[in-house]
CSV table of C-alpha atoms in Angstrom, one decimal:
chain,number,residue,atom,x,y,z
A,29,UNK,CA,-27.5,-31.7,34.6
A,30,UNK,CA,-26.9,-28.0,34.6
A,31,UNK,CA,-23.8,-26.7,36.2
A,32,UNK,CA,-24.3,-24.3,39.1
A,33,UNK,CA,-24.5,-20.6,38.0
A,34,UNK,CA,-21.4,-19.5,40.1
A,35,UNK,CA,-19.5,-22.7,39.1
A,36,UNK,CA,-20.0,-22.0,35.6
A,37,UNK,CA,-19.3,-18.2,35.9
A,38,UNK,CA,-15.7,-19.2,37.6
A,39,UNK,CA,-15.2,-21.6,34.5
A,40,UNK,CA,-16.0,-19.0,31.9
A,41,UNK,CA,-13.8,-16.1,34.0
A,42,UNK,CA,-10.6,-18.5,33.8
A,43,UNK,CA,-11.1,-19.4,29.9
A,44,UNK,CA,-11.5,-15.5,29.1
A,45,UNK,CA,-7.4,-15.1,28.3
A,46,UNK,CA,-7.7,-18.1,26.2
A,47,UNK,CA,-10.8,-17.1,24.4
A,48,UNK,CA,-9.7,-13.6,23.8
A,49,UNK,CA,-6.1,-14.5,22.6
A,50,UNK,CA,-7.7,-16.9,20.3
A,51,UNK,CA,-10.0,-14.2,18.8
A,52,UNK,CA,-7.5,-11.6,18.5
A,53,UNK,CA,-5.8,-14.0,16.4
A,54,UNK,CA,-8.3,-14.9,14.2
A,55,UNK,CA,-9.8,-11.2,13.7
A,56,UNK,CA,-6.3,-9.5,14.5
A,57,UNK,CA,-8.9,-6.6,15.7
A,58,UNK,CA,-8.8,-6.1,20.0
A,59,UNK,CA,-12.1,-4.1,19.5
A,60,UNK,CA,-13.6,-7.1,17.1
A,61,UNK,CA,-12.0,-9.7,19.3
A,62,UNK,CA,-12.9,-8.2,22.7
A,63,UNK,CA,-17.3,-7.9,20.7
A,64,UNK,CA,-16.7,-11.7,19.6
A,65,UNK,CA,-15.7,-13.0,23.0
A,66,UNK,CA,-18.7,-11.1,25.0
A,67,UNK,CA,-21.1,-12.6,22.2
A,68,UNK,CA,-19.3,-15.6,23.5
A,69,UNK,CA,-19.9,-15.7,27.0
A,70,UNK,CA,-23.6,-14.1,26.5
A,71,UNK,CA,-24.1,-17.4,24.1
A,72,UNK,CA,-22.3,-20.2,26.6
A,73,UNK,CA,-24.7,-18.3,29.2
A,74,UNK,CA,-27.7,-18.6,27.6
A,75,UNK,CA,-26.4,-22.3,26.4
A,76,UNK,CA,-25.6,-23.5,29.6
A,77,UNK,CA,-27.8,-26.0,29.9
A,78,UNK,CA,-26.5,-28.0,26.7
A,79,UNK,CA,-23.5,-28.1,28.3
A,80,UNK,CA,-22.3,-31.3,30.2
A,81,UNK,CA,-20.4,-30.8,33.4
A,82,UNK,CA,-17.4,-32.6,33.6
A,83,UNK,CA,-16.6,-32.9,29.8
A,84,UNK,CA,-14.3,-30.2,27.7
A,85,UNK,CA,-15.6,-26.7,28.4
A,86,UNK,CA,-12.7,-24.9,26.8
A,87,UNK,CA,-13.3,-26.7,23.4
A,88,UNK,CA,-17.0,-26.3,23.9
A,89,UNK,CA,-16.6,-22.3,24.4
A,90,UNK,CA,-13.8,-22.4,21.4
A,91,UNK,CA,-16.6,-24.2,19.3
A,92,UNK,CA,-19.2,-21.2,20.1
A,93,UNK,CA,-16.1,-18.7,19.2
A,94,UNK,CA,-15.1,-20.0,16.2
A,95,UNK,CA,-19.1,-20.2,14.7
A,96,UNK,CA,-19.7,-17.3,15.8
A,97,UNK,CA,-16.5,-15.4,14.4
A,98,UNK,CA,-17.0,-17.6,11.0
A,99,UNK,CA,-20.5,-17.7,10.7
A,100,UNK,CA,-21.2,-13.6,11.5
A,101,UNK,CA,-18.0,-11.6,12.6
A,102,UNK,CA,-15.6,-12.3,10.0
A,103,UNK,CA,-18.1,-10.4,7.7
A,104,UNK,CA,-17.7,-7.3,9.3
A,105,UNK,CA,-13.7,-7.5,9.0
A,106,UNK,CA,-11.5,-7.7,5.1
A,107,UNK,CA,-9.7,-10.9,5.0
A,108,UNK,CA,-6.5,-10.2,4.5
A,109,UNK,CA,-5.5,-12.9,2.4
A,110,UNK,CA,-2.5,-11.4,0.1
A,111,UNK,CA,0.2,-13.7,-0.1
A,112,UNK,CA,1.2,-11.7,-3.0
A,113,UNK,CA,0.8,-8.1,-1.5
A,114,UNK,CA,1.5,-5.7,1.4
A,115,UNK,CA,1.9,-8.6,4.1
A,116,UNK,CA,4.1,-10.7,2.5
A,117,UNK,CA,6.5,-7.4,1.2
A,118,UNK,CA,6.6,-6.2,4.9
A,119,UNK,CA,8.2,-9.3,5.6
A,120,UNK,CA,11.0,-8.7,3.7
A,121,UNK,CA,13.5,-7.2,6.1
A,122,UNK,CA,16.2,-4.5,5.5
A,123,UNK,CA,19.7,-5.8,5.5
A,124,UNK,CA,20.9,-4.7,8.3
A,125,UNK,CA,17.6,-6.8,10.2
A,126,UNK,CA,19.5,-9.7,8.6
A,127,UNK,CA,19.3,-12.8,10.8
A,128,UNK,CA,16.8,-10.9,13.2
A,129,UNK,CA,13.4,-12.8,13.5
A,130,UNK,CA,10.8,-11.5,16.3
A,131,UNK,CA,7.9,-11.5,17.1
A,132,UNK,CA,6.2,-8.2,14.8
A,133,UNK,CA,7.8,-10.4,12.4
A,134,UNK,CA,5.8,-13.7,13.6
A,135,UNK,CA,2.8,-12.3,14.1
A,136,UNK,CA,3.1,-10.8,9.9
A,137,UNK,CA,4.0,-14.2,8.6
A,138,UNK,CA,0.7,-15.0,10.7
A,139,UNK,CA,-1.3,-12.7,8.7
A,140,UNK,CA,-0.3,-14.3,5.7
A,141,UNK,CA,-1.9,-18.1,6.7
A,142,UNK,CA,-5.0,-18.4,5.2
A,143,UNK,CA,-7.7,-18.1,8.0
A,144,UNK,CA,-8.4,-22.1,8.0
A,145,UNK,CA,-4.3,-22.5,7.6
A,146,UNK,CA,-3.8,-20.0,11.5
A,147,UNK,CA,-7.0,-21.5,13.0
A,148,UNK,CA,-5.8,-25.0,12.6
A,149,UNK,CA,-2.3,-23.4,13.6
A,150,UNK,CA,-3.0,-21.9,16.5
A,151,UNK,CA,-5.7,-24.8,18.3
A,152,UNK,CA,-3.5,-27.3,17.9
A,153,UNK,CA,0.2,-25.4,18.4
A,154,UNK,CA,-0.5,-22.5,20.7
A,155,UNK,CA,-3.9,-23.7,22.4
A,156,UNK,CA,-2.5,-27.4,22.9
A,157,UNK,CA,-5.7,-28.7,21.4
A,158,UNK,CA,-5.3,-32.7,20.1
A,159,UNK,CA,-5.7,-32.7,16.2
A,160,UNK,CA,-9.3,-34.9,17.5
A,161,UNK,CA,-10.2,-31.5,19.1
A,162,UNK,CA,-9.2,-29.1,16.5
A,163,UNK,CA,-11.4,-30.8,14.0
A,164,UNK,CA,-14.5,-31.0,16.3
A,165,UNK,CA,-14.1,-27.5,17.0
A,166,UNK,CA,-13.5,-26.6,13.4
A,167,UNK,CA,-15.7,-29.0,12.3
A,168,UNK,CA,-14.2,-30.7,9.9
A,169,UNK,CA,-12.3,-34.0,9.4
A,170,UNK,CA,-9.1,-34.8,11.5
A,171,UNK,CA,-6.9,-35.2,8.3
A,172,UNK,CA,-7.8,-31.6,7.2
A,173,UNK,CA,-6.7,-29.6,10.4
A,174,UNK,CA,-3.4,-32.0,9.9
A,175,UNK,CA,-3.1,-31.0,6.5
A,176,UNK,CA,-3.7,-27.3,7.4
A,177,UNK,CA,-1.3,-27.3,10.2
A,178,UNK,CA,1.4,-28.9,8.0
A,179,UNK,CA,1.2,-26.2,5.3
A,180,UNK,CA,0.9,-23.4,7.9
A,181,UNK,CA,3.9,-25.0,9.5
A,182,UNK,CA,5.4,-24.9,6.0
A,183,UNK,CA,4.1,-21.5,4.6
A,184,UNK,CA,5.6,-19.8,7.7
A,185,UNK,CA,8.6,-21.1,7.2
A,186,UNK,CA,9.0,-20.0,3.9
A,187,UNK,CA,8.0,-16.8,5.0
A,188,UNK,CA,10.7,-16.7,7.7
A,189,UNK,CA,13.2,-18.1,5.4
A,190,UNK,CA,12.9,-14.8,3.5
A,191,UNK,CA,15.2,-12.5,4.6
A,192,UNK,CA,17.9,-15.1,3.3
A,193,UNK,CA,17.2,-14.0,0.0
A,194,UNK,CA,20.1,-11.3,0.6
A,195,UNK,CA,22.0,-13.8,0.7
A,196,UNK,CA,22.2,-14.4,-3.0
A,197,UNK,CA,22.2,-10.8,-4.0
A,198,UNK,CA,18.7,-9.8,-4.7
A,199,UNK,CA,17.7,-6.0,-4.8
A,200,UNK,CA,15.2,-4.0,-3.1
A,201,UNK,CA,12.9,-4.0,-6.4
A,202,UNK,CA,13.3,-7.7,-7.1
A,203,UNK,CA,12.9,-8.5,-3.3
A,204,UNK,CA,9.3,-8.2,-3.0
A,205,UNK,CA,8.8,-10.3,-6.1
A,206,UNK,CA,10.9,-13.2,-4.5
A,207,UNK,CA,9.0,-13.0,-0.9
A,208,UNK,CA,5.5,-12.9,-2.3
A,209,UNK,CA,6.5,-16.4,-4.0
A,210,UNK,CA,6.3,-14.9,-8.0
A,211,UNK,CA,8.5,-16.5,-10.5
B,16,UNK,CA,-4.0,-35.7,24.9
B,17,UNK,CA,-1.2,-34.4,22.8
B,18,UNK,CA,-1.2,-33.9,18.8
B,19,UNK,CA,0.1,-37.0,17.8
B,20,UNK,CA,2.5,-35.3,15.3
B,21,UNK,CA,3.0,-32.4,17.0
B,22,UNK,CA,6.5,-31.2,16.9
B,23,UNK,CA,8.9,-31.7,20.0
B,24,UNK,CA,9.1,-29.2,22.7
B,25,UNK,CA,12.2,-27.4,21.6
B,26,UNK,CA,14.6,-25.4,24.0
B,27,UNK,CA,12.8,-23.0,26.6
B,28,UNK,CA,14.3,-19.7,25.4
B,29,UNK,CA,11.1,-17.3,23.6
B,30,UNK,CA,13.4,-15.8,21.5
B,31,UNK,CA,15.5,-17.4,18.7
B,32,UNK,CA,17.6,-14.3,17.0
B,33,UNK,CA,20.7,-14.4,15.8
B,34,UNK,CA,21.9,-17.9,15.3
B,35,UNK,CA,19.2,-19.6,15.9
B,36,UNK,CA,16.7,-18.4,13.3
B,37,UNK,CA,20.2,-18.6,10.7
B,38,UNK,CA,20.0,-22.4,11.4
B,39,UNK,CA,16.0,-22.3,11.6
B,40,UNK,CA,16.3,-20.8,8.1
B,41,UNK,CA,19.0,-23.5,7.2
B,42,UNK,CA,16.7,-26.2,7.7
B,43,UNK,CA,13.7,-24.4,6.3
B,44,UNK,CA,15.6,-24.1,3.2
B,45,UNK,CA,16.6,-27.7,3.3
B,46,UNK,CA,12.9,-29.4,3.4
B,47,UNK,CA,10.4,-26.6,2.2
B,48,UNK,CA,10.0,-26.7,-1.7
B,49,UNK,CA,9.3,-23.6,-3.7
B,50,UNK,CA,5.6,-23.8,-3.1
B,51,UNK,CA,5.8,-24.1,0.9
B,52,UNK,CA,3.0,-27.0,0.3
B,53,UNK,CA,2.6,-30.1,1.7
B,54,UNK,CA,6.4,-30.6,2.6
B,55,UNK,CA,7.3,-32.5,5.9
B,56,UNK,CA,9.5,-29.8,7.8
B,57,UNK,CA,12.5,-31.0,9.6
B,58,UNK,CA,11.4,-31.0,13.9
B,59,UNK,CA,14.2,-28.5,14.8
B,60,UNK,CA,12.4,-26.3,12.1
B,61,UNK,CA,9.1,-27.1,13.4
B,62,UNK,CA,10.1,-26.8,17.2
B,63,UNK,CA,11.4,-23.2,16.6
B,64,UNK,CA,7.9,-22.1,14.3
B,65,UNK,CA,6.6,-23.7,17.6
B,66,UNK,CA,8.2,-21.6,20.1
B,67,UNK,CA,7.2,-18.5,18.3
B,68,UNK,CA,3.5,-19.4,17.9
B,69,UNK,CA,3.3,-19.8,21.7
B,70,UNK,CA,5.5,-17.0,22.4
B,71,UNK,CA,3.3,-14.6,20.1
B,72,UNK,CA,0.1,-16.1,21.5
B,73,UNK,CA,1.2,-16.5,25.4
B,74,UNK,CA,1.6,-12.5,25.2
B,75,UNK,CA,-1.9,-12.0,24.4
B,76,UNK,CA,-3.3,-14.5,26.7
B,77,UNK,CA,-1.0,-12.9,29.6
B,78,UNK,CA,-2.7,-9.3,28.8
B,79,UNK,CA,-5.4,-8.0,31.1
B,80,UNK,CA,-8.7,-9.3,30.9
B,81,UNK,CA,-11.1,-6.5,30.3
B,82,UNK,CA,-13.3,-5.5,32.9
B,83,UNK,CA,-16.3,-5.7,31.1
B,84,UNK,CA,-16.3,-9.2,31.0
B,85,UNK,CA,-16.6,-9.9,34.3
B,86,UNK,CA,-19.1,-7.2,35.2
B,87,UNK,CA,-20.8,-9.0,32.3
B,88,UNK,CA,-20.6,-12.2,34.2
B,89,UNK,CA,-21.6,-10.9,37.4
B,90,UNK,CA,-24.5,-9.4,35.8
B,91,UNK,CA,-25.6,-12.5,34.3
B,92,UNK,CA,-25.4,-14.5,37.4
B,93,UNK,CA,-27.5,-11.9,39.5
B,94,UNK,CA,-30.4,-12.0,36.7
B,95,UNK,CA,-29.9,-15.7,37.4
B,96,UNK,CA,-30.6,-15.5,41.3
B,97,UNK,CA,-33.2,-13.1,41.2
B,98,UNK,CA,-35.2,-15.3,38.9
């Protein structure tokens, strides 16, 4: 059974925010995000049919997302996987930012996840997705977006916990060292 | 259905400066070993990372949709009806 064309077009319209926040944060490009999410729609659309009325749509339109962003988009982006470099150093706040944690600084420990690490992250902690979902949508097993989320959970923390390293003295030059994780 | 490890809903306030992120670091530092692996974090730890992940990502799903997906939309479901 094929959901009614103006049904399906009210469906889509209310997932939009949801589909767009989640491709922001995996491509952390508006222009890239806003591309991925009409290839989205344009791909549900044409898909419709496959589609059973009555089940998950949202994971079912995350599910086209996320192939499409892995299996084309991300190409056309550089990972930014540097734990070591420039995203990790930013981190590292000033002293007189001591004890000040927002958002800009959220969104950079972010960056630093691995992109399986923030997918995992963000379906199941800012989408709400069960860890059953998350792994159908990612595809893989239900112990690996668990794992994933528990060492997101744990690398941001880390992150986060960085600007304590003032605390025991450390210097501007030997700051960056300590924040990228080198011994 | 909820993540059955999820961490617990933590206080409602977005924003955790100050004394809260001291503590959050506190506790991070308690339970997360050099490595930030696999470590089980604390759930006041993992209820403030959790109330920044929604905060960061409820202000981009609050932002404007773009017109251009819903004239995309429309335009779909009139090709649809003329068929």
């Amino acid at each position: 059974v094929t959901q009614a064309a103006p049904e399906f077009r009210d469906a889509l319209v209310a997932t939009i925010p949801n589909l767009r926040a989640f491709a922001i944060s995996l491509t952390r490009d508006h222009h890239l995000a806003n591309d991925l999410v009409q290839e989205t729609l344009l791909k549900a659309w044409s898909s419709r049919s496959k589609f059973e009325p009555g089940t998950n749509l949202k994971a079912w339109l995350f599910t086209i997302l996320r192939n499409a962003y892995f299996s084309d988009f991300r190409k056309k982006r550089r990972e930014v996987q540097d734990v070591d470099g420039e995203a990790a150093a930013r981190l590292v706040t000033l002293p007189e930012q001591h004890g000040h944690l927002d958002l800009a600084d959220f969104r950079r420990a972010l960056d630093v996840l691995t992109s399986d690490q923030r997918e995992a992250l963000l379906l199941v902690g800012a989408e709400g997705f069960s860890y059953e979902e998350a792994a159908e949508i990612a595809g893989c097993a239900v112990g690996t977006v668990k794992s994933r989320v528990n060492r997101a959970r744990s690398k941001l923390a880390e992150l986060l916990s960085i600007t304590t390293v003032n605390d025991f003295g450390a210097d501007s030059a030997s700051t960056p060292a300590i924040a990228s994780g080198a011994s | 259905m909820q993540p059955d490890q999820d961490p617990p809903d933590g206080p409602p306030e977005a924003e955790t400066h100050g004394k809260d992120t001291a503590e959050m670091h506190a506790h991070a530092k308690q339970t997360v070993d050099a490595a930030g692996s696999d470590v089980k974090l604390d759930a006041y730890t993992q209820s403030l990372i959790g109330q920044k992940l929604k905060a960061t990502y409820q202000a981009i799903v609050q932002e404007p949709v773009p017109e251009v997906f819903l004239k995309l939309l429309d335009e779909l479901e009139r090709k649809e009806r003329e068929k």
